[in-house]
XYZ file of C-alpha atoms in Angstrom:
580
model
C 0.380 -0.316 0.738
C 1.210 3.321 -1.109
C 1.271 5.549 2.697
C 1.845 9.044 0.483
C -2.011 10.351 1.683
C -1.622 9.322 5.237
C 1.874 10.927 5.186
C 0.643 14.033 3.577
C -1.985 14.334 6.070
C 0.209 13.980 9.024
C 3.267 15.345 8.546
C 2.032 18.317 10.163
C 0.905 16.687 13.307
C 4.100 14.741 13.563
C 6.147 18.184 13.217
C 3.537 19.451 15.761
C 4.321 16.491 18.552
C 7.904 17.464 17.959
C 7.617 20.918 18.480
C 5.466 19.327 21.826
C 8.579 18.260 23.359
C 10.519 21.666 22.711
C 11.139 23.727 25.441
C 9.123 26.642 24.814
C 12.248 29.456 25.059
C 13.765 27.554 22.109
C 11.745 29.984 19.816
C 13.783 29.419 16.592
C 14.366 25.692 17.226
C 10.408 25.491 17.203
C 9.874 27.832 13.589
C 12.613 25.372 11.836
C 10.886 22.240 13.320
C 7.241 23.989 11.907
C 8.670 24.733 9.142
C 10.414 21.687 7.784
C 7.315 19.850 8.160
C 5.466 22.183 6.262
C 7.698 22.081 3.668
C 8.067 17.701 3.563
C 3.725 18.012 3.683
C 4.495 20.441 0.476
C 6.841 18.188 -1.231
C 4.591 15.565 -0.973
C 1.730 17.386 -2.803
C 3.978 18.324 -5.829
C 4.818 15.067 -6.112
C 1.519 13.742 -5.713
C 0.028 15.767 -8.425
C 3.433 14.872 -10.689
C 2.352 11.655 -10.352
C -1.923 11.485 -10.061
C -2.917 9.821 -13.553
C -5.460 13.325 -14.523
C -6.876 10.154 -17.468
C -7.512 7.812 -15.358
C -10.707 7.408 -15.907
C -10.513 7.610 -19.444
C -8.404 4.299 -19.221
C -11.148 2.963 -18.141
C -9.430 2.651 -14.198
C -11.011 3.824 -10.786
C -11.476 7.603 -10.279
C -9.697 7.480 -7.108
C -5.677 7.701 -6.981
C -3.549 5.928 -3.804
C -6.068 5.226 -2.137
C -5.501 3.768 1.475
C -8.632 1.483 2.803
C -8.047 -0.049 6.355
C -10.740 -0.793 9.271
C -11.393 1.252 11.792
C -13.821 0.853 14.312
C -16.323 -1.957 13.622
C -18.715 -3.940 15.112
C -22.031 -6.180 15.984
C -25.194 -4.133 16.667
C -26.701 -7.497 16.509
C -30.045 -8.136 14.547
C -29.189 -4.298 13.812
C -26.340 -5.400 10.986
C -22.583 -4.203 11.939
C -21.455 -1.137 12.409
C -18.607 0.084 10.540
C -16.235 3.006 10.311
C -13.321 3.174 7.871
C -10.092 4.943 7.402
C -10.706 5.195 4.056
C -8.288 8.084 1.696
C -7.714 8.703 -1.803
C -7.333 11.589 -4.333
C -9.012 12.267 -7.152
C -9.076 15.618 -9.964
C -11.487 16.956 -7.880
C -9.385 17.295 -5.182
C -5.867 17.277 -6.368
C -5.521 21.051 -6.961
C -6.167 21.856 -3.625
C -4.546 18.970 -2.093
C -1.756 21.156 -4.241
C -2.454 24.238 -2.739
C -2.067 23.247 0.809
C 0.766 22.132 0.989
C 1.576 25.238 -0.411
C -0.040 27.721 1.545
C 1.355 25.613 4.181
C 4.863 26.449 3.851
C 3.729 30.725 2.571
C 2.077 30.556 5.866
C 4.866 29.408 7.778
C 7.306 32.046 6.441
C 4.685 34.649 7.257
C 4.726 33.616 10.655
C 8.071 34.501 10.973
C 8.199 37.262 12.932
C 5.149 36.554 15.786
C 6.922 36.794 18.821
C 4.055 35.866 21.387
C 3.805 32.624 22.689
C 5.780 30.380 19.856
C 5.219 27.225 20.802
C 1.381 26.979 20.570
C 1.234 29.662 17.867
C 2.742 27.003 16.046
C 1.441 23.696 17.160
C -1.407 24.840 16.625
C -0.727 25.842 13.009
C 1.054 22.129 12.735
C -2.901 21.291 13.954
C -4.737 23.396 11.379
C -3.115 21.594 8.411
C -3.265 18.292 9.004
C -6.836 18.958 9.525
C -7.039 21.222 6.275
C -5.489 17.960 4.369
C -7.239 15.418 6.018
C -11.076 17.023 4.489
C -9.944 16.808 0.815
C -8.178 13.649 1.375
C -10.873 11.706 3.204
C -13.743 9.950 1.124
C -14.896 8.436 4.264
C -18.563 11.025 5.019
C -17.517 10.416 9.675
C -13.576 10.555 8.382
C -14.328 14.207 6.994
C -16.407 15.166 9.900
C -13.535 14.578 11.712
C -10.976 16.651 10.451
C -14.011 18.571 9.849
C -14.563 20.284 13.161
C -11.065 19.495 14.254
C -10.305 22.295 12.365
C -12.083 24.658 14.507
C -10.496 24.410 18.083
C -7.046 25.794 15.837
C -8.833 28.875 14.039
C -11.028 29.597 17.578
C -7.480 29.992 19.897
C -4.945 31.222 16.478
C -7.464 33.945 16.597
C -9.358 33.973 20.003
C -5.180 34.726 21.118
C -3.317 36.041 18.349
C -5.670 38.894 16.421
C -6.494 42.576 16.614
C -7.914 44.127 19.561
C -11.596 42.982 19.016
C -9.801 39.044 18.599
C -12.929 37.465 21.140
C -15.739 38.633 19.589
C -14.709 37.356 15.824
C -12.966 33.954 17.042
C -16.477 33.786 18.788
C -18.284 34.688 16.229
C -16.126 32.000 13.942
C -17.065 29.137 15.715
C -21.124 29.940 16.799
C -21.419 30.064 13.050
C -19.204 27.090 11.436
C -20.268 24.937 14.343
C -24.230 25.284 13.575
C -22.888 24.137 10.181
C -21.056 21.358 11.497
C -24.073 20.256 13.183
C -26.468 20.520 10.103
C -23.956 18.524 8.494
C -23.856 15.971 11.199
C -27.597 15.663 11.070
C -27.344 14.570 7.733
C -24.492 11.841 8.271
C -26.581 10.321 10.227
C -29.276 9.754 8.231
C -27.193 8.868 5.644
C -25.876 6.597 7.488
C -28.633 5.330 8.932
C -29.486 4.224 4.963
C -26.148 3.268 3.181
C -24.883 -0.179 3.259
C -21.771 -0.921 2.128
C -21.534 -3.228 0.000
C -18.190 -5.448 -0.199
C -18.121 -5.889 3.049
C -21.856 -6.858 3.008
C -20.873 -9.412 0.842
C -18.560 -10.614 3.257
C -21.193 -10.947 5.567
C -23.631 -13.047 3.459
C -20.676 -15.270 3.085
C -20.378 -14.498 -0.632
C -16.748 -14.457 -0.734
C -14.196 -15.026 1.366
C -13.692 -12.792 4.299
C -11.436 -9.996 3.506
C -11.097 -11.009 -0.496
C -11.147 -8.628 -2.976
C -15.217 -8.488 -4.331
C -15.466 -8.360 -8.177
C -18.542 -6.025 -9.687
C -20.271 -8.798 -10.766
C -20.632 -9.513 -6.650
C -21.514 -5.990 -6.282
C -24.296 -5.604 -8.291
C -25.854 -8.745 -6.411
C -25.281 -7.961 -3.272
C -27.335 -4.980 -5.049
C -30.584 -6.387 -6.130
C -31.059 -9.012 -3.574
C -30.999 -5.208 -1.151
C -33.417 -3.940 -3.276
C -35.531 -6.581 -3.197
C -35.498 -7.406 0.328
C -33.553 -10.496 0.224
C -30.948 -9.397 3.000
C -31.690 -9.461 6.207
C -30.923 -6.252 8.531
C -28.658 -8.288 10.901
C -26.837 -9.352 7.222
C -25.970 -5.562 6.472
C -23.147 -3.160 7.166
C -23.395 0.381 7.344
C -20.490 2.723 5.956
C -19.737 6.083 5.880
C -17.626 5.580 2.660
C -18.939 8.241 0.373
C -18.794 6.187 -3.179
C -20.807 4.543 -1.700
C -23.703 7.111 -0.896
C -23.560 8.312 -4.210
C -25.225 5.089 -5.995
C -29.070 4.900 -4.892
C -28.782 1.455 -5.372
C -26.873 1.358 -2.490
C -29.651 2.624 -0.140
C -31.916 0.314 2.465
C -35.522 0.078 1.250
C -37.553 2.335 3.174
C -34.741 3.835 4.660
C -35.522 7.599 5.159
C -33.358 9.024 2.593
C -33.899 5.829 0.145
C -34.997 7.901 -3.166
C -38.801 5.965 -2.805
C -38.606 7.252 0.860
C -42.823 8.581 1.333
C -41.512 11.142 3.799
C -42.140 14.690 3.601
C -41.046 17.863 6.054
C -42.538 20.995 5.487
C -44.438 19.585 1.772
C -40.873 18.676 0.855
C -39.536 15.321 0.073
C -37.522 14.399 3.168
C -34.184 13.944 0.200
C -34.772 18.116 0.066
C -34.536 18.541 2.944
C -31.673 17.269 3.651
C -29.964 18.409 0.919
C -30.664 21.835 2.177
C -29.039 21.397 5.486
C -25.824 19.470 4.536
C -25.622 22.465 1.344
C -26.251 25.399 4.033
C -23.519 23.844 6.484
C -20.758 24.684 4.076
C -22.988 26.657 2.324
C -21.218 28.838 5.761
C -17.923 27.913 5.429
C -18.205 29.127 1.721
C -19.159 31.498 2.687
C -22.650 32.112 0.420
C -24.193 35.926 1.034
C -26.686 35.796 3.678
C -24.423 33.543 5.885
C -21.010 34.922 4.940
C -21.289 37.977 7.951
C -18.382 36.047 10.197
C -15.575 36.635 7.868
C -15.303 39.968 7.696
C -14.734 40.659 11.882
C -12.060 37.236 11.410
C -10.467 38.390 8.337
C -9.872 41.663 9.872
C -8.868 40.758 12.891
C -6.906 37.292 12.306
C -2.918 38.113 12.200
C -1.555 37.891 8.497
C -0.816 34.322 7.968
C -4.205 33.405 10.283
C -6.454 35.095 7.381
C -4.059 33.852 4.478
C -4.872 30.377 5.598
C -8.926 31.150 5.649
C -8.826 32.508 2.522
C -6.371 30.055 0.383
C -7.469 26.857 2.103
C -10.060 26.791 4.993
C -12.426 28.761 2.576
C -11.907 26.202 -0.222
C -12.510 23.149 2.596
C -17.129 24.839 1.639
C -16.608 24.762 -1.670
C -14.820 21.060 -1.828
C -18.027 19.943 0.530
C -20.929 20.901 -1.934
C -18.481 19.618 -4.949
C -18.058 16.237 -3.165
C -20.256 15.138 -0.983
C -23.533 17.224 -1.134
C -24.319 17.750 -5.189
C -23.344 13.623 -6.409
C -25.339 12.708 -3.134
C -28.196 14.091 -3.741
C -28.673 14.943 -6.925
C -32.255 14.776 -7.556
C -32.185 18.038 -5.003
C -28.699 19.599 -6.617
C -31.256 20.002 -9.955
C -34.650 20.620 -8.317
C -32.749 23.385 -6.563
C -30.210 24.222 -9.464
C -31.769 28.164 -9.478
C -31.657 28.592 -5.567
C -28.132 27.981 -5.804
C -27.042 29.467 -8.803
C -28.947 33.041 -7.555
C -27.309 32.396 -4.232
C -23.995 32.847 -6.030
C -25.319 35.694 -8.112
C -26.361 37.365 -5.087
C -23.180 36.979 -3.508
C -20.944 38.082 -6.089
C -22.487 41.076 -6.885
C -23.602 42.308 -2.760
C -19.918 41.679 -1.607
C -18.647 43.441 -4.653
C -20.579 46.656 -3.891
C -19.646 45.655 0.157
C -15.655 45.852 -1.425
C -17.009 48.584 -2.977
C -17.862 51.042 0.147
C -14.784 48.948 2.553
C -12.152 52.119 3.170
C -9.748 49.367 5.477
C -8.394 47.527 3.205
C -7.985 44.115 4.181
C -11.927 43.786 4.986
C -12.249 45.338 0.599
C -9.978 42.391 0.308
C -12.201 39.928 2.931
C -15.816 40.827 1.094
C -13.228 40.331 -2.740
C -13.603 36.290 -0.969
C -17.264 36.721 -0.556
C -18.048 37.551 -3.872
C -14.970 35.513 -5.960
C -16.173 32.077 -4.274
C -20.065 33.018 -5.698
C -18.511 32.062 -8.829
C -17.797 28.540 -7.773
C -21.968 28.761 -6.780
C -22.619 29.596 -9.822
C -20.426 27.061 -11.805
C -21.718 24.359 -9.356
C -25.057 24.711 -10.013
C -24.913 24.829 -13.834
C -23.776 21.343 -14.134
C -22.210 21.750 -17.080
C -18.556 20.521 -17.438
C -17.296 24.223 -18.176
C -18.797 25.235 -15.347
C -17.567 22.360 -13.015
C -13.955 22.862 -14.418
C -14.140 27.131 -13.748
C -15.453 25.703 -10.165
C -12.833 23.744 -9.256
C -10.193 26.004 -10.800
C -11.876 29.138 -9.245
C -10.745 27.398 -5.649
C -7.363 27.156 -6.868
C -6.947 30.155 -8.056
C -8.893 32.007 -5.516
C -6.577 30.732 -2.974
C -3.137 32.039 -4.818
C -4.386 35.249 -5.197
C -6.143 35.999 -1.829
C -3.357 34.807 -0.129
C -1.401 37.042 -2.340
C -3.542 40.167 -1.724
C -3.730 39.366 2.504
C 0.011 39.022 2.779
C 0.078 42.973 0.401
C -2.607 43.279 3.161
C 0.447 43.313 6.321
C 3.517 44.128 5.025
C 1.846 47.485 5.629
C 0.097 46.882 8.706
C 3.212 45.770 9.839
C 4.594 49.112 8.375
C 2.119 51.327 9.599
C -0.186 49.542 11.983
C -3.288 50.637 10.140
C -5.086 49.956 7.124
C -7.464 52.719 6.246
C -6.993 53.933 2.199
C -8.153 57.070 2.782
C -5.098 57.310 5.677
C -2.319 56.769 2.405
C -1.509 57.652 -1.255
C 1.167 57.850 -2.951
C 2.641 55.195 -1.763
C 4.160 54.156 -5.410
C 7.212 56.821 -5.087
C 8.420 55.169 -2.074
C 6.752 51.613 -2.110
C 7.626 51.135 -6.157
C 8.406 47.541 -5.581
C 5.497 46.645 -3.435
C 3.224 48.712 -5.887
C 3.744 46.788 -8.261
C 2.991 43.504 -6.299
C -0.079 44.758 -5.853
C -0.808 45.724 -9.305
C -0.414 41.903 -10.174
C -2.751 40.826 -7.214
C -5.596 43.355 -8.428
C -5.295 42.608 -11.686
C -4.978 39.292 -10.882
C -8.153 39.201 -8.306
C -10.041 41.337 -11.456
C -9.919 38.465 -13.856
C -7.760 40.297 -16.572
C -5.964 38.235 -18.944
C -3.164 35.969 -18.462
C -3.641 35.368 -14.357
C -5.759 32.225 -13.671
C -8.540 34.139 -12.261
C -9.927 34.929 -15.448
C -9.527 31.738 -16.657
C -11.623 30.716 -13.953
C -13.674 33.128 -14.957
C -14.243 33.175 -18.095
C -14.846 29.159 -17.439
C -17.657 29.387 -15.047
C -19.261 31.861 -17.076
C -18.747 30.358 -20.263
C -21.124 26.893 -18.282
C -23.272 29.104 -17.056
C -24.171 30.796 -20.712
C -24.874 27.055 -21.781
C -26.378 26.420 -19.625
C -29.636 27.278 -20.504
C -29.195 25.271 -23.940
C -27.482 22.238 -22.468
C -28.361 21.152 -19.030
C -31.238 23.531 -18.393
C -30.411 23.839 -15.462
C -30.260 27.561 -14.804
C -31.807 31.013 -17.225
C -29.445 33.089 -19.193
C -29.868 36.030 -16.884
C -28.838 34.642 -14.369
C -25.264 34.591 -16.156
C -25.799 38.089 -17.219
C -26.125 39.797 -13.885
C -22.807 37.886 -12.733
C -20.749 39.760 -15.423
C -21.637 42.985 -13.801
C -19.692 41.757 -10.606
C -16.377 41.817 -12.836
C -17.065 45.359 -13.446
C -17.506 46.028 -10.316
C -14.471 43.866 -9.136
C -12.397 46.058 -11.728
C -13.792 49.389 -10.022
C -13.501 49.045 -6.426
C -9.686 47.743 -7.154
C -8.729 50.206 -9.291
C -10.159 52.994 -7.428
C -8.620 51.458 -3.947
C -5.535 51.687 -6.766
C -5.576 55.629 -7.319
C -6.469 56.781 -4.175
C -3.929 54.456 -2.289
C -0.654 54.443 -3.993
C -0.654 57.315 -7.518
C -0.107 60.810 -6.805
C 1.469 62.871 -4.586
C 2.809 60.663 -1.405
C 1.563 61.970 1.687
C 0.172 59.902 5.085
C -1.870 60.991 7.923
C -0.124 62.486 10.805
C -0.781 60.506 13.418
C 1.055 58.017 11.769
C 3.506 59.242 10.827
C 5.718 58.958 14.247
C 5.952 55.528 14.095
C 5.276 54.745 10.073
C 8.595 53.587 8.315
C 7.157 53.148 5.099
C 10.120 51.064 3.642
C 10.063 48.676 0.307
C 9.597 44.776 0.698
C 12.021 42.758 2.354
C 13.851 39.827 1.324
C 11.258 38.250 3.417
C 8.502 39.058 1.936
C 9.977 38.478 -1.419
C 9.794 34.971 -0.525
C 6.267 34.984 -0.132
C 5.103 36.919 -2.502
C 7.561 35.783 -5.374
C 6.362 32.328 -5.862
C 1.993 33.164 -5.265
C 2.525 35.606 -8.559
C 4.582 33.168 -11.145
C 1.697 30.554 -9.563
C -1.065 33.529 -10.427
C 0.860 33.738 -14.204
C 1.833 30.549 -14.780
C -1.816 29.227 -14.011
C -2.663 32.051 -16.182
C -0.536 31.705 -19.326
C -0.386 27.629 -19.354
C -4.244 26.533 -17.584
C -4.041 23.031 -18.882
C -1.873 22.368 -16.337
C -3.959 22.494 -14.581
C -7.110 21.231 -16.231
C -5.296 18.614 -17.931
C -5.831 16.960 -14.088
C -8.790 18.111 -12.975
C -10.652 17.757 -16.404
C -11.555 14.542 -16.824
C -12.982 14.282 -13.116
C -15.149 17.152 -13.934
C -16.333 16.799 -16.487
C -17.522 12.576 -15.185
C -18.706 14.937 -11.804
C -20.843 16.824 -14.610
C -22.139 13.890 -16.080
C -23.183 11.913 -13.041
C -24.678 14.636 -11.723
C -26.452 15.569 -14.092
C -27.262 12.483 -15.645
C -28.532 10.523 -12.083
C -30.243 13.933 -10.952
C -32.698 14.101 -13.343
C -33.416 10.239 -12.761
C -33.815 10.188 -9.357
C -36.077 14.024 -9.066
C -38.573 11.886 -11.115
C -38.962 8.838 -9.204
C -38.855 11.386 -5.827
C -41.347 13.431 -6.740
C -43.472 10.508 -8.638
C -42.761 8.700 -5.327
C -44.828 11.546 -3.403
C -47.762 12.683 -5.550
């Protein structure tokens, strides 16, 4: 068995255990161990990306690669069957880009954290625990394991904001915790419902004695088990229920008469119970994206978080929400995904436009970029709702591209804040004259984020809009006006970035009088070059050569769109027929 995925997940945890053994006074060794752990994780992520076969599905291979699957918890429940939780990890075209992104941003965040002086040991311990949790989310194929990592992200981020944040850090940390916890509870409810409704056909075949325990189970035997299940020929004592996400994606694995079976006649508030389950788990992940109207925790968290934690929050933590929608919500509930496509697309467009107007009104540069993150993540919802190949490719590409560009943007805000301890746009003017290199990077980041051709942001937005405009004629999921309204988000992005650029960087140099004594407005130092240059290169590289990413994600995105659309239309007809 190849253990590269486990190494990716637990390398930061191993580094954290080493730091735990070091005395708190040894700050430099603590930082060195943290950096080494992050570097190893990044190298493993790059190796995995290079070894990943983006054409696996086209070649007739399984979609998941480098799979590790071990029974973790299992015991008999008597007549209720067998309880089973697996350590089940794997990577496919949907997750490979986010694994690479997490590896890169992990190192950038450590370098950005080099100036931390308060409780250094505790800070890097929490940082590494957070990196383990995020990587675990992107690689888990067992819902329980995913949820474990998803929940474990809460505590490190809560303390990183609450201890090392700004003046209102306690408020921001608590707000983040409450919002995310509520979303997690919605996800937990649905996860339990799915577990009671879905079997593992492979383990059930062993339980039934169709093949020897532990032996490989052929596709024919799995199909036989599924047929026996749907015909009521398997007694409850032989059922092995599962948290396996791939098993939940197949309607044939749902137990007849169970709560979330497609023929379930259970209704709630006039809707089929599967639709209610979809809305709950969708809301849980939407809070994490975040999308309007459940976005209000994000600007506060960004403003109060230290710069490295803002980088992690924008670049990779928000992507867990979008990833959950693609990995779990739509494949498991394709019928509800098809039914609520306009709702999802509408919320995406609402996020794009509303958050852009909020960004336009901001005087705090960090808050402006926080709202721009909400606006850009709206494109993920829009692309996903279209269920076109272009739209899904664009949604995945947007998560990767936004991760790179948003990290760069928040680092640039941190540069100004470290020198002046202020981020107000109106308190600065003419910075280009005394900080020309810094201004160059700001221009690159702003233009990359607003979707200038040649940068990765342009590719992702173009794909999403192409998919959205094509949806009425191909999938029928979205009306064309949704895509037309979304285009105005690009105009608003240009407005708030160019206006901030004009006010803050051009003209005669001026700084607010109260800041002049303490501010030392020097240009970039070596450490800042080390963070910003790689991100600028990546934004340009994936903008000029998009095939570097599309070759890895394209087949999986096309397969996802086809599978969800086909299953969604078939199952939607069955679900609606069962309640009429």
